[in-house]
Amino acid sequence: MPDRRRVLFVTDLAYQARGRRYCDEDIFLTSRLRDDFDIALCHPLDAAAMMDAFDVVVVRNSGPVLHYQKEYDTFREQATACGTRIYNPLSGRGDMAGKQYLLDLTAAGYPVIPTIDQPRDLHLLPEAGQYAVKPKAGADSIGLTFVPREQLSDLAYGDILVQPRIDFRYEVSFYYVDDAFQYALHAPDPERRWVLEPYEPAEADLAFARRFIDWNTLDHGIQRVDACRTREGELLLVELEDLNPYLSLDLVSDRTRDSFVASMTASLHRFLDARPRT
């Protein structure tokens, strides 16, 4: 019988997230992954000191890294230097690398909420009643404010992003393991982001989400594509979460949940069997 792979599962079980229970999701996931792997859980602040003893480090509901940015940067540097396998791999181009991707996708003409970070680009923003101003290093709506257009020229640019406040019908999230779609959930009430219901995506919806999965070029890992449906019916990207996306597994059917666990298990095996990139 071959040796079982050792997984260090990074999670902050005590983190209080609005409308979500991180601990329940990760307790469930580790209880199921234990069928295939030897698993130990640790807090994100302990990961760098412990990871050398494991075959792979799985970063899950570890909370916004801005709360421990220095330690997270050390973790990334150490993992890269030692060739430690991190799942998701640290090559993600979405939220894992900050919010620069919103600017890059805007410039490339992708269907994303228009985003700028310089006053010279204010003319690129469409007219709106208000504009969202958020830190480039923000997460979980931390530091988010709304201002009228006449105040945009007075902002302290450099570390902020500016977007029009979209009058959308609802938000919808698409969940992927590697490049395979798993399920979708949506929030019918724009004022209640985490009150989610199952969503049956149309082919056009899946084509929309797949564009961002392809753009991110992650060979392995879990991703969530968050979008909003405008009043005109268009989908626009809100966020490409590739660091530690919450999965809302408690809101899907048993069959979907089982399928997700099977997909994640198979993905981890493929990741561990793959040759490291040189």
PDB file of C-alpha atoms in Angstrom:
ATOM      1  CA  MET A   1       0.000   0.000   0.000  1.00  0.00           C
ATOM      2  CA  PRO A   2       1.564   3.347  -1.025  1.00  0.00           C
ATOM      3  CA  ASP A   3       2.253   5.979   1.597  1.00  0.00           C
ATOM      4  CA  ARG A   4      -0.522   8.476   2.050  1.00  0.00           C
ATOM      5  CA  ARG A   5       0.274  12.064   1.147  1.00  0.00           C
ATOM      6  CA  ARG A   6       0.531  14.563   3.990  1.00  0.00           C
ATOM      7  CA  VAL A   7      -1.552  17.721   3.686  1.00  0.00           C
ATOM      8  CA  LEU A   8      -1.117  20.872   5.767  1.00  0.00           C
ATOM      9  CA  PHE A   9      -4.528  22.530   5.641  1.00  0.00           C
ATOM     10  CA  VAL A  10      -4.255  26.260   6.389  1.00  0.00           C
ATOM     11  CA  THR A  11      -7.373  27.832   7.901  1.00  0.00           C
ATOM     12  CA  ASP A  12      -8.369  30.354  10.532  1.00  0.00           C
ATOM     13  CA  LEU A  13     -11.206  28.542  12.265  1.00  0.00           C
ATOM     14  CA  ALA A  14     -11.870  31.512  14.558  1.00  0.00           C
ATOM     15  CA  TYR A  15     -12.192  34.147  11.819  1.00  0.00           C
ATOM     16  CA  GLN A  16     -15.555  35.906  11.945  1.00  0.00           C
ATOM     17  CA  ALA A  17     -16.820  36.511   8.421  1.00  0.00           C
ATOM     18  CA  ARG A  18     -20.060  38.341   7.736  1.00  0.00           C
ATOM     19  CA  GLY A  19     -22.714  35.864   6.647  1.00  0.00           C
ATOM     20  CA  ARG A  20     -20.329  32.888   6.489  1.00  0.00           C
ATOM     21  CA  ARG A  21     -18.982  30.271   8.866  1.00  0.00           C
ATOM     22  CA  TYR A  22     -15.475  29.512   7.682  1.00  0.00           C
ATOM     23  CA  CYS A  23     -14.915  26.933  10.402  1.00  0.00           C
ATOM     24  CA  ASP A  24     -17.857  24.737   9.399  1.00  0.00           C
ATOM     25  CA  GLU A  25     -16.740  24.596   5.777  1.00  0.00           C
ATOM     26  CA  ASP A  26     -13.173  23.625   6.583  1.00  0.00           C
ATOM     27  CA  ILE A  27     -14.164  21.104   9.236  1.00  0.00           C
ATOM     28  CA  PHE A  28     -16.359  19.445   6.607  1.00  0.00           C
ATOM     29  CA  LEU A  29     -13.699  19.529   3.889  1.00  0.00           C
ATOM     30  CA  THR A  30     -10.958  18.077   6.064  1.00  0.00           C
ATOM     31  CA  SER A  31     -13.284  15.370   7.351  1.00  0.00           C
ATOM     32  CA  ARG A  32     -13.823  14.218   3.771  1.00  0.00           C
ATOM     33  CA  LEU A  33     -10.292  14.733   2.446  1.00  0.00           C
ATOM     34  CA  ARG A  34      -9.012  12.593   5.310  1.00  0.00           C
ATOM     35  CA  ASP A  35     -10.289   9.566   3.393  1.00  0.00           C
ATOM     36  CA  ASP A  36      -7.396  10.058   0.942  1.00  0.00           C
ATOM     37  CA  PHE A  37      -4.790  12.098   2.806  1.00  0.00           C
ATOM     38  CA  ASP A  38      -3.151  12.493   6.199  1.00  0.00           C
ATOM     39  CA  ILE A  39      -4.257  15.987   7.227  1.00  0.00           C
ATOM     40  CA  ALA A  40      -3.197  18.502   9.852  1.00  0.00           C
ATOM     41  CA  LEU A  41      -4.859  21.889  10.306  1.00  0.00           C
ATOM     42  CA  CYS A  42      -2.927  25.017  11.190  1.00  0.00           C
ATOM     43  CA  HIS A  43      -3.458  28.750  11.515  1.00  0.00           C
ATOM     44  CA  PRO A  44      -1.999  30.854   8.655  1.00  0.00           C
ATOM     45  CA  LEU A  45       0.536  32.398  11.048  1.00  0.00           C
ATOM     46  CA  ASP A  46       1.963  28.922  11.713  1.00  0.00           C
ATOM     47  CA  ALA A  47       2.144  27.694   8.121  1.00  0.00           C
ATOM     48  CA  ALA A  48       5.695  28.833   7.292  1.00  0.00           C
ATOM     49  CA  ALA A  49       7.137  27.080  10.338  1.00  0.00           C
ATOM     50  CA  MET A  50       5.304  23.803   9.698  1.00  0.00           C
ATOM     51  CA  MET A  51       5.087  23.345   5.940  1.00  0.00           C
ATOM     52  CA  ASP A  52       8.413  21.540   5.392  1.00  0.00           C
ATOM     53  CA  ALA A  53       6.972  18.410   7.024  1.00  0.00           C
ATOM     54  CA  PHE A  54       4.154  18.055   4.463  1.00  0.00           C
ATOM     55  CA  ASP A  55       3.785  17.087   0.826  1.00  0.00           C
ATOM     56  CA  VAL A  56       1.436  19.952   0.026  1.00  0.00           C
ATOM     57  CA  VAL A  57       0.036  23.041   1.733  1.00  0.00           C
ATOM     58  CA  VAL A  58      -3.653  23.689   1.039  1.00  0.00           C
ATOM     59  CA  VAL A  59      -4.630  27.305   1.717  1.00  0.00           C
ATOM     60  CA  ARG A  60      -8.337  27.510   2.386  1.00  0.00           C
ATOM     61  CA  ASN A  61     -10.405  29.868   4.577  1.00  0.00           C
ATOM     62  CA  SER A  62      -7.439  31.712   6.032  1.00  0.00           C
ATOM     63  CA  GLY A  63      -9.056  35.171   6.194  1.00  0.00           C
ATOM     64  CA  PRO A  64      -7.897  38.378   4.453  1.00  0.00           C
ATOM     65  CA  VAL A  65      -4.090  38.305   4.286  1.00  0.00           C
ATOM     66  CA  LEU A  66      -3.937  42.066   4.816  1.00  0.00           C
ATOM     67  CA  HIS A  67      -4.401  41.264   8.514  1.00  0.00           C
ATOM     68  CA  TYR A  68      -1.044  39.450   8.470  1.00  0.00           C
ATOM     69  CA  GLN A  69       0.601  40.725   5.288  1.00  0.00           C
ATOM     70  CA  LYS A  70       4.209  40.522   6.510  1.00  0.00           C
ATOM     71  CA  GLU A  71       3.826  36.914   7.626  1.00  0.00           C
ATOM     72  CA  TYR A  72       2.034  35.988   4.402  1.00  0.00           C
ATOM     73  CA  ASP A  73       4.806  37.516   2.303  1.00  0.00           C
ATOM     74  CA  THR A  74       7.355  35.497   4.299  1.00  0.00           C
ATOM     75  CA  PHE A  75       5.297  32.343   3.721  1.00  0.00           C
ATOM     76  CA  ARG A  76       5.249  32.953  -0.051  1.00  0.00           C
ATOM     77  CA  GLU A  77       8.971  33.713  -0.189  1.00  0.00           C
ATOM     78  CA  GLN A  78       9.889  30.655   1.836  1.00  0.00           C
ATOM     79  CA  ALA A  79       7.594  28.366  -0.164  1.00  0.00           C
ATOM     80  CA  THR A  80       9.019  29.643  -3.448  1.00  0.00           C
ATOM     81  CA  ALA A  81      12.611  29.291  -2.294  1.00  0.00           C
ATOM     82  CA  CYS A  82      12.073  25.735  -1.038  1.00  0.00           C
ATOM     83  CA  GLY A  83       9.890  24.548  -3.897  1.00  0.00           C
ATOM     84  CA  THR A  84       7.022  23.754  -1.529  1.00  0.00           C
ATOM     85  CA  ARG A  85       3.812  22.720  -3.264  1.00  0.00           C
ATOM     86  CA  ILE A  86       1.115  25.263  -2.425  1.00  0.00           C
ATOM     87  CA  TYR A  87      -2.533  24.713  -3.437  1.00  0.00           C
ATOM     88  CA  ASN A  88      -3.630  27.017  -4.946  1.00  0.00           C
ATOM     89  CA  PRO A  89      -0.244  27.524  -6.665  1.00  0.00           C
ATOM     90  CA  LEU A  90       1.233  30.951  -6.002  1.00  0.00           C
ATOM     91  CA  SER A  91       1.185  31.850  -9.704  1.00  0.00           C
ATOM     92  CA  GLY A  92      -2.446  33.046  -9.630  1.00  0.00           C
ATOM     93  CA  ARG A  93      -3.093  36.348 -11.395  1.00  0.00           C
ATOM     94  CA  GLY A  94      -6.375  37.169  -9.600  1.00  0.00           C
ATOM     95  CA  ASP A  95      -6.877  38.305  -6.010  1.00  0.00           C
ATOM     96  CA  MET A  96      -3.826  36.292  -4.969  1.00  0.00           C
ATOM     97  CA  ALA A  97      -1.684  38.959  -6.627  1.00  0.00           C
ATOM     98  CA  GLY A  98      -3.743  41.960  -5.480  1.00  0.00           C
ATOM     99  CA  LYS A  99      -6.256  44.007  -7.435  1.00  0.00           C
ATOM    100  CA  GLN A 100      -4.032  44.906 -10.390  1.00  0.00           C
ATOM    101  CA  TYR A 101      -5.919  42.380 -12.501  1.00  0.00           C
ATOM    102  CA  LEU A 102      -9.005  44.628 -12.468  1.00  0.00           C
ATOM    103  CA  LEU A 103      -6.958  47.343 -14.137  1.00  0.00           C
ATOM    104  CA  ASP A 104      -5.373  44.892 -16.570  1.00  0.00           C
ATOM    105  CA  LEU A 105      -8.723  43.380 -17.563  1.00  0.00           C
ATOM    106  CA  THR A 106     -10.277  46.829 -17.989  1.00  0.00           C
ATOM    107  CA  ALA A 107      -7.432  47.870 -20.289  1.00  0.00           C
ATOM    108  CA  ALA A 108      -7.742  44.619 -22.258  1.00  0.00           C
ATOM    109  CA  GLY A 109     -11.465  45.126 -22.855  1.00  0.00           C
ATOM    110  CA  TYR A 110     -12.779  42.226 -20.778  1.00  0.00           C
ATOM    111  CA  PRO A 111     -16.346  42.399 -19.381  1.00  0.00           C
ATOM    112  CA  VAL A 112     -15.335  43.774 -15.985  1.00  0.00           C
ATOM    113  CA  ILE A 113     -16.574  46.702 -13.918  1.00  0.00           C
ATOM    114  CA  PRO A 114     -14.466  49.598 -15.325  1.00  0.00           C
ATOM    115  CA  THR A 115     -11.573  50.235 -12.946  1.00  0.00           C
ATOM    116  CA  ILE A 116      -8.960  53.007 -12.746  1.00  0.00           C
ATOM    117  CA  ASP A 117      -6.201  53.991 -10.316  1.00  0.00           C
ATOM    118  CA  GLN A 118      -5.036  57.334 -11.750  1.00  0.00           C
ATOM    119  CA  PRO A 119      -6.870  60.696 -11.987  1.00  0.00           C
ATOM    120  CA  ARG A 120      -5.835  61.019 -15.638  1.00  0.00           C
ATOM    121  CA  ASP A 121      -8.109  58.058 -16.407  1.00  0.00           C
ATOM    122  CA  LEU A 122     -11.285  59.502 -14.884  1.00  0.00           C
ATOM    123  CA  HIS A 123     -12.692  60.040 -18.364  1.00  0.00           C
ATOM    124  CA  LEU A 124     -12.722  56.264 -18.834  1.00  0.00           C
ATOM    125  CA  LEU A 125     -15.359  55.797 -16.138  1.00  0.00           C
ATOM    126  CA  PRO A 126     -19.011  55.918 -17.208  1.00  0.00           C
ATOM    127  CA  GLU A 127     -21.424  58.315 -15.569  1.00  0.00           C
ATOM    128  CA  ALA A 128     -22.835  56.956 -12.322  1.00  0.00           C
ATOM    129  CA  GLY A 129     -24.657  58.252  -9.258  1.00  0.00           C
ATOM    130  CA  GLN A 130     -21.762  57.189  -7.043  1.00  0.00           C
ATOM    131  CA  TYR A 131     -18.324  55.643  -7.371  1.00  0.00           C
ATOM    132  CA  ALA A 132     -16.780  52.877  -5.298  1.00  0.00           C
ATOM    133  CA  VAL A 133     -13.355  53.646  -3.838  1.00  0.00           C
ATOM    134  CA  LYS A 134     -11.448  50.685  -2.409  1.00  0.00           C
ATOM    135  CA  PRO A 135      -7.856  49.955  -1.335  1.00  0.00           C
ATOM    136  CA  LYS A 136      -5.752  48.014  -3.835  1.00  0.00           C
ATOM    137  CA  ALA A 137      -4.853  45.667  -0.998  1.00  0.00           C
ATOM    138  CA  GLY A 138      -8.426  45.438   0.273  1.00  0.00           C
ATOM    139  CA  ALA A 139     -10.532  42.342   0.855  1.00  0.00           C
ATOM    140  CA  ASP A 140     -13.941  41.500   2.269  1.00  0.00           C
ATOM    141  CA  SER A 141     -15.129  45.102   1.591  1.00  0.00           C
ATOM    142  CA  ILE A 142     -12.544  46.435   4.062  1.00  0.00           C
ATOM    143  CA  GLY A 143     -11.978  50.150   3.413  1.00  0.00           C
ATOM    144  CA  LEU A 144     -14.732  50.419   0.789  1.00  0.00           C
ATOM    145  CA  THR A 145     -16.377  53.845   0.476  1.00  0.00           C
ATOM    146  CA  PHE A 146     -18.711  55.561  -2.020  1.00  0.00           C
ATOM    147  CA  VAL A 147     -18.303  59.113  -3.306  1.00  0.00           C
ATOM    148  CA  PRO A 148     -20.021  61.332  -5.916  1.00  0.00           C
ATOM    149  CA  ARG A 149     -18.218  62.117  -9.176  1.00  0.00           C
ATOM    150  CA  GLU A 150     -17.320  65.666  -8.162  1.00  0.00           C
ATOM    151  CA  GLN A 151     -15.107  64.293  -5.386  1.00  0.00           C
ATOM    152  CA  LEU A 152     -13.118  61.889  -7.568  1.00  0.00           C
ATOM    153  CA  SER A 153     -10.465  64.454  -8.484  1.00  0.00           C
ATOM    154  CA  ASP A 154      -9.756  65.098  -4.794  1.00  0.00           C
ATOM    155  CA  LEU A 155      -8.899  61.492  -3.907  1.00  0.00           C
ATOM    156  CA  ALA A 156      -5.397  60.424  -2.846  1.00  0.00           C
ATOM    157  CA  TYR A 157      -4.558  58.177  -5.789  1.00  0.00           C
ATOM    158  CA  GLY A 158      -1.823  55.591  -5.716  1.00  0.00           C
ATOM    159  CA  ASP A 159      -3.119  52.882  -3.411  1.00  0.00           C
ATOM    160  CA  ILE A 160      -6.799  52.957  -4.364  1.00  0.00           C
ATOM    161  CA  LEU A 161      -9.070  51.739  -7.132  1.00  0.00           C
ATOM    162  CA  VAL A 162     -12.107  53.615  -8.411  1.00  0.00           C
ATOM    163  CA  GLN A 163     -15.132  52.008 -10.088  1.00  0.00           C
ATOM    164  CA  PRO A 164     -18.649  53.170 -10.940  1.00  0.00           C
ATOM    165  CA  ARG A 165     -21.250  51.892  -8.502  1.00  0.00           C
ATOM    166  CA  ILE A 166     -23.231  49.502 -10.662  1.00  0.00           C
ATOM    167  CA  ASP A 167     -27.013  49.300 -10.331  1.00  0.00           C
ATOM    168  CA  PHE A 168     -27.137  45.534 -10.713  1.00  0.00           C
ATOM    169  CA  ARG A 169     -29.986  43.038 -10.508  1.00  0.00           C
ATOM    170  CA  TYR A 170     -28.059  40.365  -8.610  1.00  0.00           C
ATOM    171  CA  GLU A 171     -24.617  38.880  -8.013  1.00  0.00           C
ATOM    172  CA  VAL A 172     -23.653  35.411  -9.148  1.00  0.00           C
ATOM    173  CA  SER A 173     -20.617  33.242  -8.396  1.00  0.00           C
ATOM    174  CA  PHE A 174     -19.166  30.412 -10.478  1.00  0.00           C
ATOM    175  CA  TYR A 175     -17.044  27.817  -8.705  1.00  0.00           C
ATOM    176  CA  TYR A 176     -14.246  25.864 -10.396  1.00  0.00           C
ATOM    177  CA  VAL A 177     -11.772  23.133  -9.523  1.00  0.00           C
ATOM    178  CA  ASP A 178      -8.820  23.395 -11.910  1.00  0.00           C
ATOM    179  CA  ASP A 179     -10.583  24.387 -15.145  1.00  0.00           C
ATOM    180  CA  ALA A 180     -13.755  22.363 -14.501  1.00  0.00           C
ATOM    181  CA  PHE A 181     -17.001  24.126 -13.565  1.00  0.00           C
ATOM    182  CA  GLN A 182     -18.592  22.745 -10.385  1.00  0.00           C
ATOM    183  CA  TYR A 183     -21.691  24.822  -9.530  1.00  0.00           C
ATOM    184  CA  ALA A 184     -23.052  28.362  -9.374  1.00  0.00           C
ATOM    185  CA  LEU A 185     -24.834  30.353  -6.676  1.00  0.00           C
ATOM    186  CA  HIS A 186     -26.484  33.756  -6.797  1.00  0.00           C
ATOM    187  CA  ALA A 187     -27.665  36.422  -4.371  1.00  0.00           C
ATOM    188  CA  PRO A 188     -31.125  37.564  -5.566  1.00  0.00           C
ATOM    189  CA  ASP A 189     -31.119  40.529  -3.156  1.00  0.00           C
ATOM    190  CA  PRO A 190     -28.290  42.996  -3.930  1.00  0.00           C
ATOM    191  CA  GLU A 191     -28.316  44.121  -0.293  1.00  0.00           C
ATOM    192  CA  ARG A 192     -27.669  40.602   1.044  1.00  0.00           C
ATOM    193  CA  ARG A 193     -24.479  39.397  -0.647  1.00  0.00           C
ATOM    194  CA  TRP A 194     -24.147  36.129   1.268  1.00  0.00           C
ATOM    195  CA  VAL A 195     -27.795  35.037   1.178  1.00  0.00           C
ATOM    196  CA  LEU A 196     -27.228  32.716  -1.757  1.00  0.00           C
ATOM    197  CA  GLU A 197     -29.364  30.321  -3.742  1.00  0.00           C
ATOM    198  CA  PRO A 198     -28.507  27.705  -6.381  1.00  0.00           C
ATOM    199  CA  TYR A 199     -28.211  29.138  -9.873  1.00  0.00           C
ATOM    200  CA  GLU A 200     -28.535  27.289 -13.158  1.00  0.00           C
ATOM    201  CA  PRO A 201     -26.143  29.037 -15.548  1.00  0.00           C
ATOM    202  CA  ALA A 202     -26.871  29.452 -19.216  1.00  0.00           C
ATOM    203  CA  GLU A 203     -24.225  28.584 -21.788  1.00  0.00           C
ATOM    204  CA  ALA A 204     -23.465  32.296 -22.174  1.00  0.00           C
ATOM    205  CA  ASP A 205     -22.910  32.568 -18.405  1.00  0.00           C
ATOM    206  CA  LEU A 206     -20.423  29.693 -18.444  1.00  0.00           C
ATOM    207  CA  ALA A 207     -18.638  31.173 -21.460  1.00  0.00           C
ATOM    208  CA  PHE A 208     -18.329  34.456 -19.521  1.00  0.00           C
ATOM    209  CA  ALA A 209     -16.831  32.767 -16.452  1.00  0.00           C
ATOM    210  CA  ARG A 210     -14.555  30.537 -18.497  1.00  0.00           C
ATOM    211  CA  ARG A 211     -12.860  33.563 -20.080  1.00  0.00           C
ATOM    212  CA  PHE A 212     -11.474  34.524 -16.684  1.00  0.00           C
ATOM    213  CA  ILE A 213     -10.512  30.973 -15.734  1.00  0.00           C
ATOM    214  CA  ASP A 214      -8.565  30.728 -19.005  1.00  0.00           C
ATOM    215  CA  TRP A 215      -7.002  34.160 -18.441  1.00  0.00           C
ATOM    216  CA  ASN A 216      -5.742  33.156 -15.005  1.00  0.00           C
ATOM    217  CA  THR A 217      -3.835  30.113 -16.379  1.00  0.00           C
ATOM    218  CA  LEU A 218      -3.843  28.183 -13.076  1.00  0.00           C
ATOM    219  CA  ASP A 219      -3.264  24.503 -13.853  1.00  0.00           C
ATOM    220  CA  HIS A 220      -4.534  23.391 -10.443  1.00  0.00           C
ATOM    221  CA  GLY A 221      -6.654  24.829  -7.670  1.00  0.00           C
ATOM    222  CA  ILE A 222      -9.994  26.264  -6.629  1.00  0.00           C
ATOM    223  CA  GLN A 223     -11.316  29.499  -8.120  1.00  0.00           C
ATOM    224  CA  ARG A 224     -14.470  31.569  -7.767  1.00  0.00           C
ATOM    225  CA  VAL A 225     -15.590  33.993 -10.455  1.00  0.00           C
ATOM    226  CA  ASP A 226     -17.856  36.667  -8.967  1.00  0.00           C
ATOM    227  CA  ALA A 227     -20.009  38.723 -11.316  1.00  0.00           C
ATOM    228  CA  CYS A 228     -22.984  41.069 -11.281  1.00  0.00           C
ATOM    229  CA  ARG A 229     -25.930  41.119 -13.667  1.00  0.00           C
ATOM    230  CA  THR A 230     -26.638  44.660 -14.814  1.00  0.00           C
ATOM    231  CA  ARG A 231     -30.133  46.040 -15.417  1.00  0.00           C
ATOM    232  CA  GLU A 232     -29.423  45.611 -19.129  1.00  0.00           C
ATOM    233  CA  GLY A 233     -28.692  41.906 -18.633  1.00  0.00           C
ATOM    234  CA  GLU A 234     -24.904  42.017 -19.062  1.00  0.00           C
ATOM    235  CA  LEU A 235     -22.547  40.129 -16.735  1.00  0.00           C
ATOM    236  CA  LEU A 236     -19.566  42.079 -15.416  1.00  0.00           C
ATOM    237  CA  LEU A 237     -16.706  40.656 -13.372  1.00  0.00           C
ATOM    238  CA  VAL A 238     -16.603  41.805  -9.755  1.00  0.00           C
ATOM    239  CA  GLU A 239     -13.777  39.618  -8.474  1.00  0.00           C
ATOM    240  CA  LEU A 240     -11.584  36.699  -9.514  1.00  0.00           C
ATOM    241  CA  GLU A 241     -10.882  34.943  -6.242  1.00  0.00           C
ATOM    242  CA  ASP A 242      -7.981  32.503  -6.503  1.00  0.00           C
ATOM    243  CA  LEU A 243      -6.395  32.712  -3.050  1.00  0.00           C
ATOM    244  CA  ASN A 244      -8.875  31.350  -0.509  1.00  0.00           C
ATOM    245  CA  PRO A 245     -12.390  31.540  -1.986  1.00  0.00           C
ATOM    246  CA  TYR A 246     -15.213  30.678   0.371  1.00  0.00           C
ATOM    247  CA  LEU A 247     -17.263  27.942  -1.278  1.00  0.00           C
ATOM    248  CA  SER A 248     -20.686  28.131   0.431  1.00  0.00           C
ATOM    249  CA  LEU A 249     -20.805  24.329   0.397  1.00  0.00           C
ATOM    250  CA  ASP A 250     -23.563  24.354   2.994  1.00  0.00           C
ATOM    251  CA  LEU A 251     -25.911  25.845   0.376  1.00  0.00           C
ATOM    252  CA  VAL A 252     -25.540  23.213  -2.341  1.00  0.00           C
ATOM    253  CA  SER A 253     -27.133  19.767  -2.574  1.00  0.00           C
ATOM    254  CA  ASP A 254     -25.495  16.680  -1.087  1.00  0.00           C
ATOM    255  CA  ARG A 255     -24.808  15.430  -4.602  1.00  0.00           C
ATOM    256  CA  THR A 256     -23.093  18.663  -5.622  1.00  0.00           C
ATOM    257  CA  ARG A 257     -21.098  18.731  -2.391  1.00  0.00           C
ATOM    258  CA  ASP A 258     -19.946  15.129  -2.911  1.00  0.00           C
ATOM    259  CA  SER A 259     -18.995  15.923  -6.496  1.00  0.00           C
ATOM    260  CA  PHE A 260     -16.968  18.941  -5.379  1.00  0.00           C
ATOM    261  CA  VAL A 261     -15.049  16.909  -2.795  1.00  0.00           C
ATOM    262  CA  ALA A 262     -14.309  14.242  -5.415  1.00  0.00           C
ATOM    263  CA  SER A 263     -13.075  16.901  -7.835  1.00  0.00           C
ATOM    264  CA  MET A 264     -10.870  18.554  -5.215  1.00  0.00           C
ATOM    265  CA  THR A 265      -9.446  15.181  -4.145  1.00  0.00           C
ATOM    266  CA  ALA A 266      -8.613  14.242  -7.723  1.00  0.00           C
ATOM    267  CA  SER A 267      -7.120  17.696  -8.325  1.00  0.00           C
ATOM    268  CA  LEU A 268      -4.827  17.352  -5.302  1.00  0.00           C
ATOM    269  CA  HIS A 269      -3.629  13.950  -6.482  1.00  0.00           C
ATOM    270  CA  ARG A 270      -2.900  15.344  -9.955  1.00  0.00           C
ATOM    271  CA  PHE A 271      -1.108  18.304  -8.420  1.00  0.00           C
ATOM    272  CA  LEU A 272       1.099  16.053  -6.291  1.00  0.00           C
ATOM    273  CA  ASP A 273       1.813  13.736  -9.224  1.00  0.00           C
ATOM    274  CA  ALA A 274       2.708  16.557 -11.625  1.00  0.00           C
ATOM    275  CA  ARG A 275       6.312  17.464 -12.184  1.00  0.00           C
ATOM    276  CA  PRO A 276       7.231  20.819 -10.651  1.00  0.00           C
ATOM    277  CA  ARG A 277       7.687  23.602 -13.176  1.00  0.00           C
ATOM    278  CA  THR A 278      11.268  24.627 -13.800  1.00  0.00           C
TER     279      THR A 278
END
